Structure formats: structure tokens, C-alpha cells
Coordinates of N, CA and C in Angstrom, one line a residue:
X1 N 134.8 84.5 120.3 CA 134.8 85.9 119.9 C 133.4 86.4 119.8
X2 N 132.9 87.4 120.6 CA 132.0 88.1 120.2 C 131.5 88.8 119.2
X3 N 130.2 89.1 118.7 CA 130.2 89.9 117.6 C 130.6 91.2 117.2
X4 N 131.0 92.3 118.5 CA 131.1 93.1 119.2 C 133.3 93.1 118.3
X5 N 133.4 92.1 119.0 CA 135.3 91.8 118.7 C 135.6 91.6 116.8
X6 N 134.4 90.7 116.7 CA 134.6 90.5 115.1 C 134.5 91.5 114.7
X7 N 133.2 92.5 114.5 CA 133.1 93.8 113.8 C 134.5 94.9 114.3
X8 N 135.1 94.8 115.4 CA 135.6 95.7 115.5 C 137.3 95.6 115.1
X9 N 137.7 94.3 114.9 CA 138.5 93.2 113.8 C 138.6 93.9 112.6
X10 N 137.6 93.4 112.0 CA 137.0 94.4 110.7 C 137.7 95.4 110.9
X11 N 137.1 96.2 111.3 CA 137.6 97.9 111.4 C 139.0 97.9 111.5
X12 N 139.6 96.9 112.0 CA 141.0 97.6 112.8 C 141.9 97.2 110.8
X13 N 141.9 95.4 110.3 CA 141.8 95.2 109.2 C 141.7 96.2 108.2
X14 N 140.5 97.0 108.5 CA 140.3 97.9 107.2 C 141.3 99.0 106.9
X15 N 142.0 99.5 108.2 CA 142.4 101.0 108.6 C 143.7 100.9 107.2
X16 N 144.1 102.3 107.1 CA 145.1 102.2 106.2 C 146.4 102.1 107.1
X17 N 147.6 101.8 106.7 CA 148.8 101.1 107.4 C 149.5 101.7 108.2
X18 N 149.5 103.6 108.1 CA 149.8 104.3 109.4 C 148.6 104.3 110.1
X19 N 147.6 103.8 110.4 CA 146.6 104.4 111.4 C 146.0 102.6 112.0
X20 N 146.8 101.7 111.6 CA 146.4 100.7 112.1 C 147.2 100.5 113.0
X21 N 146.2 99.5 114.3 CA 146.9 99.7 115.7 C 147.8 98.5 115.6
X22 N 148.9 98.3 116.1 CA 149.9 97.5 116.4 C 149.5 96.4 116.6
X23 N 150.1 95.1 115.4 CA 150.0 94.2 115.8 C 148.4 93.2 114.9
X24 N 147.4 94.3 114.5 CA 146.4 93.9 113.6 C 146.8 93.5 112.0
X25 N 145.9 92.5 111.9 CA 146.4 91.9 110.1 C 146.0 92.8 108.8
X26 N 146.0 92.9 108.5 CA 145.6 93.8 107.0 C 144.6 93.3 106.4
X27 N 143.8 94.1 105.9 CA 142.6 93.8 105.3 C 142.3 92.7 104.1
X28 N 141.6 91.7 104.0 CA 142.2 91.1 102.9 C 141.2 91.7 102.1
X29 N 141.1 90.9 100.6 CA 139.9 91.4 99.4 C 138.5 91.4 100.0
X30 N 137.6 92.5 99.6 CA 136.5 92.3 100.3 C 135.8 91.4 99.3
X31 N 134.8 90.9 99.1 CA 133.9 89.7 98.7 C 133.0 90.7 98.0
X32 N 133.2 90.5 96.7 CA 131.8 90.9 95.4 C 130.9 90.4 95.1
X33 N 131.0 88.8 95.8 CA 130.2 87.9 95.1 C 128.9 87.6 95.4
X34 N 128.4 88.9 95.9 CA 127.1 89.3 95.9 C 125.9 89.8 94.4
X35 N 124.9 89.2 94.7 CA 123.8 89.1 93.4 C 124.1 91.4 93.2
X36 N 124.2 91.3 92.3 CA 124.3 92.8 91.5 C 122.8 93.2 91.1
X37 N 121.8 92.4 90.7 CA 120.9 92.7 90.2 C 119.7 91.6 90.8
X38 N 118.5 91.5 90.8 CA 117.7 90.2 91.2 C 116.4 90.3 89.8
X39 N 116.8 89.9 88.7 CA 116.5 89.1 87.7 C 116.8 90.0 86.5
X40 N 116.5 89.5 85.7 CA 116.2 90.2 83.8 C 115.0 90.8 84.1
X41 N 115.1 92.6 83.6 CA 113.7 93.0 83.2 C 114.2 94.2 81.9
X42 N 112.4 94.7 81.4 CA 113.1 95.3 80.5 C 112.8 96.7 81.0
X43 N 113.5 98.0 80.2 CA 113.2 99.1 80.7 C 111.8 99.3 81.3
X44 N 110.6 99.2 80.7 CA 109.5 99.1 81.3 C 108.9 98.4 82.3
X45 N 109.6 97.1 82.6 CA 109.2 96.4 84.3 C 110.2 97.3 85.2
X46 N 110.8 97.4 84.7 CA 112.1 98.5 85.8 C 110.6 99.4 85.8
X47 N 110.4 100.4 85.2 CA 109.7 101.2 85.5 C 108.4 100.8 86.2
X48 N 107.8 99.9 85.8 CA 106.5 99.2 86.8 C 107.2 98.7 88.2
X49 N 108.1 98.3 88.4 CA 108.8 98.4 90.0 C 108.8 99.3 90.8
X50 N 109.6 100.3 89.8 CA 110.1 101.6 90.9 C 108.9 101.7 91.0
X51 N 107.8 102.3 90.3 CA 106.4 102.9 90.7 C 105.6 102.2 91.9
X52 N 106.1 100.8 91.7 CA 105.3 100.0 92.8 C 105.5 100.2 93.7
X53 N 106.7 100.3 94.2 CA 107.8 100.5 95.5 C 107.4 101.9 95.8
X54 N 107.9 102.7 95.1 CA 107.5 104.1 95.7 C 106.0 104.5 96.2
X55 N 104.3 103.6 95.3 CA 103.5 103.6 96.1 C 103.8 102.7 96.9
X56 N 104.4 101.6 97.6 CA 104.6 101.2 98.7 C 104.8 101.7 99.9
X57 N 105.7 102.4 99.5 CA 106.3 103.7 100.3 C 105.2 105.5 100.9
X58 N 104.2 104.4 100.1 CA 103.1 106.1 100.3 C 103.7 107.1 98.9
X59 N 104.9 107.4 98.8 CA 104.9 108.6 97.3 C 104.0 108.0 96.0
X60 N 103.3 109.4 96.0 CA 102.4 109.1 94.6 C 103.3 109.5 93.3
X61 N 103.0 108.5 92.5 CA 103.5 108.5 91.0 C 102.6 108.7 90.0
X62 N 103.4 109.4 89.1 CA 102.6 110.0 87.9 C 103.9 109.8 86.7
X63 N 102.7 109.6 85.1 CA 103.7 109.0 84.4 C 103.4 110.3 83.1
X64 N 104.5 110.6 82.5 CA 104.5 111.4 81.6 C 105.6 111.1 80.2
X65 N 105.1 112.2 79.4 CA 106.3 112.4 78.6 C 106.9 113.6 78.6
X66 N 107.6 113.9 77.8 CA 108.6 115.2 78.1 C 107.2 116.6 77.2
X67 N 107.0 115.9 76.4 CA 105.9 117.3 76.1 C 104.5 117.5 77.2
X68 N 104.1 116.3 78.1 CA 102.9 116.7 78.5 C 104.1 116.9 80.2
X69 N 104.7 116.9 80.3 CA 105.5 117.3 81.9 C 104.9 119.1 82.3
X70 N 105.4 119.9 81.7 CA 104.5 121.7 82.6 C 103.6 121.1 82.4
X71 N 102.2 120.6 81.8 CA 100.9 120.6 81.9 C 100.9 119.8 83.4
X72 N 101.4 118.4 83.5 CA 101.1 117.6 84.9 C 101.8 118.3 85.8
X73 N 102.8 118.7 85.9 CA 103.2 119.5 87.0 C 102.3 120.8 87.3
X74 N 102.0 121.8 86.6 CA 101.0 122.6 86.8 C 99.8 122.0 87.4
X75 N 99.7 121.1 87.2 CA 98.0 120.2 87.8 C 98.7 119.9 89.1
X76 N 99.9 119.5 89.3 CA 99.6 118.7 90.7 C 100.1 120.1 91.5
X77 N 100.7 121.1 91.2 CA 101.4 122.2 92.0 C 99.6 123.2 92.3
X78 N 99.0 122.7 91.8 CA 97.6 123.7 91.6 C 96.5 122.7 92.2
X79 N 96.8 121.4 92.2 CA 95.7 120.8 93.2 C 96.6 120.0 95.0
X80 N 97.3 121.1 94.2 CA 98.2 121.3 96.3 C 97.5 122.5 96.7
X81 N 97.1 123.3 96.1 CA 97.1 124.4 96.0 C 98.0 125.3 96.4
X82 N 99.2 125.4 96.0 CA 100.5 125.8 95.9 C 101.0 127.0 95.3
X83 N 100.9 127.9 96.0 CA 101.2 129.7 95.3 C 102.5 129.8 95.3
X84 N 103.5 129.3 96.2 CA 105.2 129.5 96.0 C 105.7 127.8 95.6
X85 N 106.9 127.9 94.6 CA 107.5 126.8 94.4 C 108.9 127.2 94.6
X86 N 109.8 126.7 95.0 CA 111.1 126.3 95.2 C 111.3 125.8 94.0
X87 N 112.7 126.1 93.3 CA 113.2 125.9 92.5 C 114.7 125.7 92.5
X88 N 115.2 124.7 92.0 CA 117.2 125.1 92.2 C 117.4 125.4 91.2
X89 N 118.7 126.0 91.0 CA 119.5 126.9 90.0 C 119.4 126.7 88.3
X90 N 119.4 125.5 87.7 CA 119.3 124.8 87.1 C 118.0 124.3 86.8
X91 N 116.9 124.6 87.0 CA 115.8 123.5 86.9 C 115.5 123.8 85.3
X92 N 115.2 123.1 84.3 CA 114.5 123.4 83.0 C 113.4 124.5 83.2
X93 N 113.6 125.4 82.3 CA 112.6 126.8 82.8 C 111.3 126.6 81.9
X94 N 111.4 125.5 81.1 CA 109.9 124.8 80.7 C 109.3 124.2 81.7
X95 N 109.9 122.9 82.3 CA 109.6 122.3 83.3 C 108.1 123.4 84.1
X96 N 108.4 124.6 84.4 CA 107.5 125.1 85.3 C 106.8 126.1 84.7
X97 N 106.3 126.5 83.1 CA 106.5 127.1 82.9 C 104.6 127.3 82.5
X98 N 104.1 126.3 82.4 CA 102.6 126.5 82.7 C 102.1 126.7 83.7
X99 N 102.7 126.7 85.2 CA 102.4 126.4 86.5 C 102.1 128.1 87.0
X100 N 101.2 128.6 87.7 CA 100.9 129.8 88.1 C 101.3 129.8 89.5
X101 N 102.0 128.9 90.1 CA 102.7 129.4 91.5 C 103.8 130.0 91.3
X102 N 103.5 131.1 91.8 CA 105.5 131.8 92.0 C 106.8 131.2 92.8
X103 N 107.5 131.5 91.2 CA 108.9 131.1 91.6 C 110.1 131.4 92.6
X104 N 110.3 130.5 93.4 CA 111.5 131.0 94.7 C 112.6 130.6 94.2
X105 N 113.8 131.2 94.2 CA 114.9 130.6 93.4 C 115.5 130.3 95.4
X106 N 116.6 129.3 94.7 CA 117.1 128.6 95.8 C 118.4 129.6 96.3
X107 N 118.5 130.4 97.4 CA 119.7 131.3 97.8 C 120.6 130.5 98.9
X108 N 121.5 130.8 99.0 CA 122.5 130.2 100.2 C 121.6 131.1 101.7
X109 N 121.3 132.3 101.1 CA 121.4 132.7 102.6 C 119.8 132.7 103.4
X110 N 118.9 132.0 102.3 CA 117.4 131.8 102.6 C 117.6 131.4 103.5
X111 N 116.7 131.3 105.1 CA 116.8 130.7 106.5 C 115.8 129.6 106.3
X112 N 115.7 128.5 107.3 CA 114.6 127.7 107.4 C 113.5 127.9 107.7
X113 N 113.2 129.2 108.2 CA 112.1 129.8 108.3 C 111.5 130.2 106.8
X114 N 112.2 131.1 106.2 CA 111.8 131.0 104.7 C 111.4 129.8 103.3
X115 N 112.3 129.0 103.6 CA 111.9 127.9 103.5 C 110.7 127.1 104.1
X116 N 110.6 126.9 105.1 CA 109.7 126.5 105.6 C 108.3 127.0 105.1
X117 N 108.0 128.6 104.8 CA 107.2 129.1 103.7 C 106.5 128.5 102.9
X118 N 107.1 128.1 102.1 CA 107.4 127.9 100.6 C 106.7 126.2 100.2
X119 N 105.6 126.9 99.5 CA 104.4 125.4 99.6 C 105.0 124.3 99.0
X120 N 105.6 124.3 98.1 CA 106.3 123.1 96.8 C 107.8 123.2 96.6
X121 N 108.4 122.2 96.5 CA 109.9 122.6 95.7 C 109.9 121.6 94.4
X122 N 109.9 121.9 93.4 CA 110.3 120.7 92.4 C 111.6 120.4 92.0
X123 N 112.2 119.4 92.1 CA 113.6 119.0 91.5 C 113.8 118.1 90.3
X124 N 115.0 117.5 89.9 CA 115.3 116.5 89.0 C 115.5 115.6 90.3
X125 N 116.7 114.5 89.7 CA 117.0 113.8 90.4 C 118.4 113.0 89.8
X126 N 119.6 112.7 90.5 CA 120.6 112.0 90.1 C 120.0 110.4 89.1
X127 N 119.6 109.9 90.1 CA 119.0 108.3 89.7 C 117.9 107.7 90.6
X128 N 117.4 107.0 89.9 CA 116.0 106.4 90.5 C 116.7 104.6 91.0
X129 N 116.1 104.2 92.1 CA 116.3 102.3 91.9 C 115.3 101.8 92.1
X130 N 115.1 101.1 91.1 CA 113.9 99.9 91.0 C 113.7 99.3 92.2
X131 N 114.7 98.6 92.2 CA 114.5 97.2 93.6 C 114.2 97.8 95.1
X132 N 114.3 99.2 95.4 CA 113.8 99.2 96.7 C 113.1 101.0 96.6
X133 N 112.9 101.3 95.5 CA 111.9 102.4 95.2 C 112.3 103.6 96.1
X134 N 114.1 104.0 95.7 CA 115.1 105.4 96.1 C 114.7 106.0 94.9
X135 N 114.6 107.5 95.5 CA 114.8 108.3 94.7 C 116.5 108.9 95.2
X136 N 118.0 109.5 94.6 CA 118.6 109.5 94.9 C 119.0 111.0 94.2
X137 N 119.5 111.8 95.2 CA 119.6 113.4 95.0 C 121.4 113.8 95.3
X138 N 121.8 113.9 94.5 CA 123.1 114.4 94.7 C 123.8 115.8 94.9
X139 N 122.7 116.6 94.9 CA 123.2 117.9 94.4 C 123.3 118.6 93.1
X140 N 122.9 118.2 92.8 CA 123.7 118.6 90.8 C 122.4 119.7 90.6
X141 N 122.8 120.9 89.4 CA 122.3 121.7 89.5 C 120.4 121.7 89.4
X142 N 120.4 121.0 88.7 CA 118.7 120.6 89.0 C 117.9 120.0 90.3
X143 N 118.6 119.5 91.2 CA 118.2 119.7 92.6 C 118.5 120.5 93.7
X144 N 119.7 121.4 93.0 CA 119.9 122.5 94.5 C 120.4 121.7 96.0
X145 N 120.2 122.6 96.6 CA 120.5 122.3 98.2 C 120.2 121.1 98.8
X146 N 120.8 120.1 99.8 CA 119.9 119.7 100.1 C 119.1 120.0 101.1
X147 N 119.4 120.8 102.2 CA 117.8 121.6 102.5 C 116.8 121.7 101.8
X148 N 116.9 122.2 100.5 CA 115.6 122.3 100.2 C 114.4 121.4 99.5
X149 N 115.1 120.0 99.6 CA 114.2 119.1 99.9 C 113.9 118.4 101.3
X150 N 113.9 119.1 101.9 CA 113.8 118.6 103.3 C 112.7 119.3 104.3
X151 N 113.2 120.8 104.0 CA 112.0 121.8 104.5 C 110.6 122.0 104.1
X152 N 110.7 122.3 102.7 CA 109.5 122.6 102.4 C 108.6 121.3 102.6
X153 N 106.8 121.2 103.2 CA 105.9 120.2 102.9 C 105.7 118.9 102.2
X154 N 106.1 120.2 100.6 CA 105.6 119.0 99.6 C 106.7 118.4 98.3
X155 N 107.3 117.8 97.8 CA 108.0 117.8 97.0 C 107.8 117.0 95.9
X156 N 108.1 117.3 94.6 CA 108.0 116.8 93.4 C 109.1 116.6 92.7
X157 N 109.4 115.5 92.6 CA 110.8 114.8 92.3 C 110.5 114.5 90.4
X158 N 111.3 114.7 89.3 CA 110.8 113.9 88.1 C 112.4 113.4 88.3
X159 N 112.0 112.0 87.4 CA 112.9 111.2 86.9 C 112.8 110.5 85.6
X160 N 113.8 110.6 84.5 CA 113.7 110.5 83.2 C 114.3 109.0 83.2
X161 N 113.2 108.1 82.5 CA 113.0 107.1 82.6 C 113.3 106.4 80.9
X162 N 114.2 105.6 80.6 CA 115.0 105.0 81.6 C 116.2 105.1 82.3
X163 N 117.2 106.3 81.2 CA 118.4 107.4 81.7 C 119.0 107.1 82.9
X164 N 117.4 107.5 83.5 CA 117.8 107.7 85.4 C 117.7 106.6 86.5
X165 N 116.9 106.1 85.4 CA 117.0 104.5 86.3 C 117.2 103.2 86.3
X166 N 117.9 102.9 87.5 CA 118.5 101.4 87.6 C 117.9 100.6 88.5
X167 N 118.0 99.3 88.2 CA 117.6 98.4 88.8 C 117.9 98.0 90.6
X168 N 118.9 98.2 90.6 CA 119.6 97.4 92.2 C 120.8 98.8 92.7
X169 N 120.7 98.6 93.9 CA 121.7 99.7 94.7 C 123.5 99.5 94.4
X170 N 123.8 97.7 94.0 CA 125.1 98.4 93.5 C 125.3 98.8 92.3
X171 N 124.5 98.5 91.1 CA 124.2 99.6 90.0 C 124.3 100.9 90.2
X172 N 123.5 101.5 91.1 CA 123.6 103.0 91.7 C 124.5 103.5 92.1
X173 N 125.2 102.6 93.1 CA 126.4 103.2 93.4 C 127.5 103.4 92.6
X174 N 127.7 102.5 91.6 CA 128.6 102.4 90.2 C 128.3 103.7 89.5
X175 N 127.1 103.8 89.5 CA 126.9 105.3 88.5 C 126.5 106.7 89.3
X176 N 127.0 106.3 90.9 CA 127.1 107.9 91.6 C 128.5 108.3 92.0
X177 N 128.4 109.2 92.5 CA 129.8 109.7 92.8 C 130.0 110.0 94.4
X178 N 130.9 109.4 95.1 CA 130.8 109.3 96.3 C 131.1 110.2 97.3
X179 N 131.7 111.6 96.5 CA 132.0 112.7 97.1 C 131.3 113.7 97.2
X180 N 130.0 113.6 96.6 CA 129.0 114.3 96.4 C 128.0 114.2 97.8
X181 N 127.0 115.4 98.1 CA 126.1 115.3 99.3 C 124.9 114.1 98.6
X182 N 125.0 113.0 98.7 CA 123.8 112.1 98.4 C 122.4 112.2 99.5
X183 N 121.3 112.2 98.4 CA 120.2 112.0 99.9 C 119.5 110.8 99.3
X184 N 119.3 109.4 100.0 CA 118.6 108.5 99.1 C 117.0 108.6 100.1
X185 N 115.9 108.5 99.3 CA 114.7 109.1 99.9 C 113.8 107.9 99.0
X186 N 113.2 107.1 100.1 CA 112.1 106.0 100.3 C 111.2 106.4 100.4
X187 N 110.3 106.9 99.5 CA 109.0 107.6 100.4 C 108.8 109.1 101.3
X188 N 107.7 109.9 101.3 CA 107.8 111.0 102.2 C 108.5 110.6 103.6
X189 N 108.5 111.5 104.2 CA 109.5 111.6 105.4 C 108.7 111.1 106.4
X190 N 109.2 109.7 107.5 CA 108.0 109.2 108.1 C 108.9 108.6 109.2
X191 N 108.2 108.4 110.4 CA 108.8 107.7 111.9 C 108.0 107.0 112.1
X192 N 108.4 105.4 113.0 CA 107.4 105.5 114.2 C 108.1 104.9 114.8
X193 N 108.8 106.1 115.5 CA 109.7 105.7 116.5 C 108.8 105.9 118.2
X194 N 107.5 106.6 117.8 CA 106.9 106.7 119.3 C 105.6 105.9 119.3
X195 N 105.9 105.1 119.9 CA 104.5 103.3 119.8 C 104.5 103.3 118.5
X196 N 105.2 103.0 117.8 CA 105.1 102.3 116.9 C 103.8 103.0 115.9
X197 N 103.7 104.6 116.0 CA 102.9 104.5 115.2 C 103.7 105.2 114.1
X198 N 103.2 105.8 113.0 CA 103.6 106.3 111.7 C 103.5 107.7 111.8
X199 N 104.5 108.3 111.9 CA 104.4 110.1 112.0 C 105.3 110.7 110.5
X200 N 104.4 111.3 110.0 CA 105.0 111.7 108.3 C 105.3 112.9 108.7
X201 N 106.3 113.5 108.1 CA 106.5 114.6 108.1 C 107.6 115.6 109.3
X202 N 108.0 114.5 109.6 CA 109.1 114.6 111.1 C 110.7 115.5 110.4
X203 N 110.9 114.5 109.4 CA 112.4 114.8 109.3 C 112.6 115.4 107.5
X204 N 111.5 115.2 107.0 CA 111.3 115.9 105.5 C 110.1 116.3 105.0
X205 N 110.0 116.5 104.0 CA 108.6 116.0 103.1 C 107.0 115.4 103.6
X206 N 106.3 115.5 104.0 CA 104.8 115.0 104.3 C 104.5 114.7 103.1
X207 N 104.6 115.0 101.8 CA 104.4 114.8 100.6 C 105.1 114.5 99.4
X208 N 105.2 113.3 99.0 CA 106.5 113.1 97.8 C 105.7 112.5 96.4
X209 N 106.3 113.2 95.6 CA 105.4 113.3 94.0 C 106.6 113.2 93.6
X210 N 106.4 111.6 92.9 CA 107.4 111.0 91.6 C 106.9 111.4 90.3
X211 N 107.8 111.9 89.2 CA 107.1 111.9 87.9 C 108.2 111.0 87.1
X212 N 107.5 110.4 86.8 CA 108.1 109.4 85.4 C 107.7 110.1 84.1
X213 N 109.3 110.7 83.7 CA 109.2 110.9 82.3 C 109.9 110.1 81.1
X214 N 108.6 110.0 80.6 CA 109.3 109.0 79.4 C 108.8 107.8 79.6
X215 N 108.1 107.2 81.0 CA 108.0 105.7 81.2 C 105.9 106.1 80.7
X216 N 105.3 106.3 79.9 CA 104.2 106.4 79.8 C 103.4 104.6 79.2

């Protein structure tokens, strides 16, 4: 049997009992007995990971606390030099509240040309993972659309540390919700699907700004 027959075995196995084709076995228990986490750390190596990972990834990291966050954001929205910020519906209205770029609130009927405008967007974030340096965006009111981390340039993601973050991807998926529009995002937006070289800025973001709050 081919690999091609096995995987599509699988599939037929998995289907529910009216939509399985005639004659195929039923799915048995899938296998858990995969590592959940890869070692003991404490909230703070969790945080020295993610940070690692995400500069691995090219996104720059910045670490705060919840009173010095509008001062660092104001610094990094001002040494973008950044006059419009994107905002979703929900964002903490402190969060942006030292920052002298004007506010875009997020509309359904804004086009991607408008968007595309629009120098900065800042969001929250669902959850952060250590082990392979996701930032993970569900939609929830503090991130808005997901267009609008996609269009604009630059983006500034914070993540409340340790709340928001977990160690390993099936942790994450345990604490997301699977009906929701998820975007899991490795780093600014990058290819090199043409010779193999590295083109940023193709399919999202040319710029991704992690803030850690709380991991100071």
C-alpha cells in the first residue's frame, strides 16, 4: 500500500457513518500519546522562549508592565513614524492613550485600499506559545478583523504574560476555541518561494512588534 492509499484509508475511517463509502472500517481511537509539553519551566523561561523564538522569527520584542505599556507603545508607534493607527473595537483606550498617531477605528465597510493606508494597527492577542514563538489571534474584541492584521505594514501585537501564554501547541489548542477565525502568526509575513530567497511582506505584516506585558 502506498502512502497515497494509507492517508486516504485514514480519511475514509475518519468520515462520520452516513458519509462513509461502502464497505470502509470505522475510525478507531486516535493516539494521544504524544509529548504535551517538552520540559518543566517556570513562567519566566516560558517567557525567555517565546521572546527567543519570536526574535528567531525576525519579530521584535519588547518587555513591559501594565503601567509603563502607552509610554512603550507611544515610542515604538512614533519611531515608525506612524501618524494613523488601526484599532479594533475593544482595544483598552489607555493602551493608546499617550501615542500622538490618530485613531482608525476598525469598520466592516473600510476597503483594502483604506486599510492599506493606515501606518500601524495595534491589537491584544488570544494566546502566545513558547515552544515555536505563535502569536495566536482569534478575533475577540481586542483584535478586530482579521484583515486588519494583515493589511496594514506594521503591527503591534501585546501579550499579557503569563495569562496568555502557553508552553506547547496542544496546550493552545485546549485553551482555544475551534469555531472561531484563528490566525497563528510566526514572525512578520515572509516567502521564499522565488529562489529561495526571503521576501517579507508578501502575505501580511513587513513588521511584527511583540510586547510582553508583565514578563519585565
Amino acid at each position: 500500500m502506498s502512502s497515497k492509499d494509507r492517508i486516504l484509508a485514514r480519511i475514509r475511517r475518519a468520515l462520520p457513518e452516513p458519509e462513509r463509502p461502502s464497505g470502509a472500517e470505522p475510525a478507531g481511537d486516535i493516539p494521544r500519546d504524544y509529548l504535551h509539553v517538552h520540559g518543566d519551566r517556570t513562567p519566566a523561561e516560558s517567557a525567555d522562549l517565546l521572546a527567543a523564538n519570536l526574535s528567531e522569527y525576525r519579530a521584535k520584542v519588547q518587555r513591559t508592565d501594565g503601567a509603563g505599556l502607552p509610554a512603550l507603545l507611544a515610542r515604538l508607534l512614533a519611531a515608525r513614524g506612524a501618524r494613523t493607527v488601526l484599532v479594533p473595537p475593544a482595544l483598552p483606550a489607555h493602551w493608546l492613550a499617550a501615542a500622538d498617531a490618530a485613531l482608525v477605528r476598525d469598520r466592516a465597510e473600510s476597503t483594502p485600499y483604506e486599510l492599506d493606508a493606515v501606518d500601524s494597527v495595534v491589537t491584544g492577542c488570544a494566546l502566545a506559545v513558547a515552544e515555536t514563538g505563535t502569536i495566536v489571534l482569534d478575533g475577540g474584541p481586542d483584535q478586530g478583523r482579521r484583515r486588519i492584521t494583515l493589511v496594514p505594514d506594521h503591527h503591534i501585537c501585546v501579550v499579557r504574560v503569563p495569562e496568555q501564554l502557553v508552553d506547547s501547541v496542544p496546550q493552545a489548542l485546549a485553551r482555544l476555541d475551534p469555531t472561531r477565525p484563528l490566525t497563528w502568526i510566526s514572525g512578520p509575513s515572509a516567502t521564499s518561494d522565488i529562489e529561495l530567497d526571503r521576501v517579507e511582506g508578501v502575505h501580511g505584516p513587513r513588521t511584527l512588534e511583540v510586547v510582553l506585558v508583565g514578563a519585565q
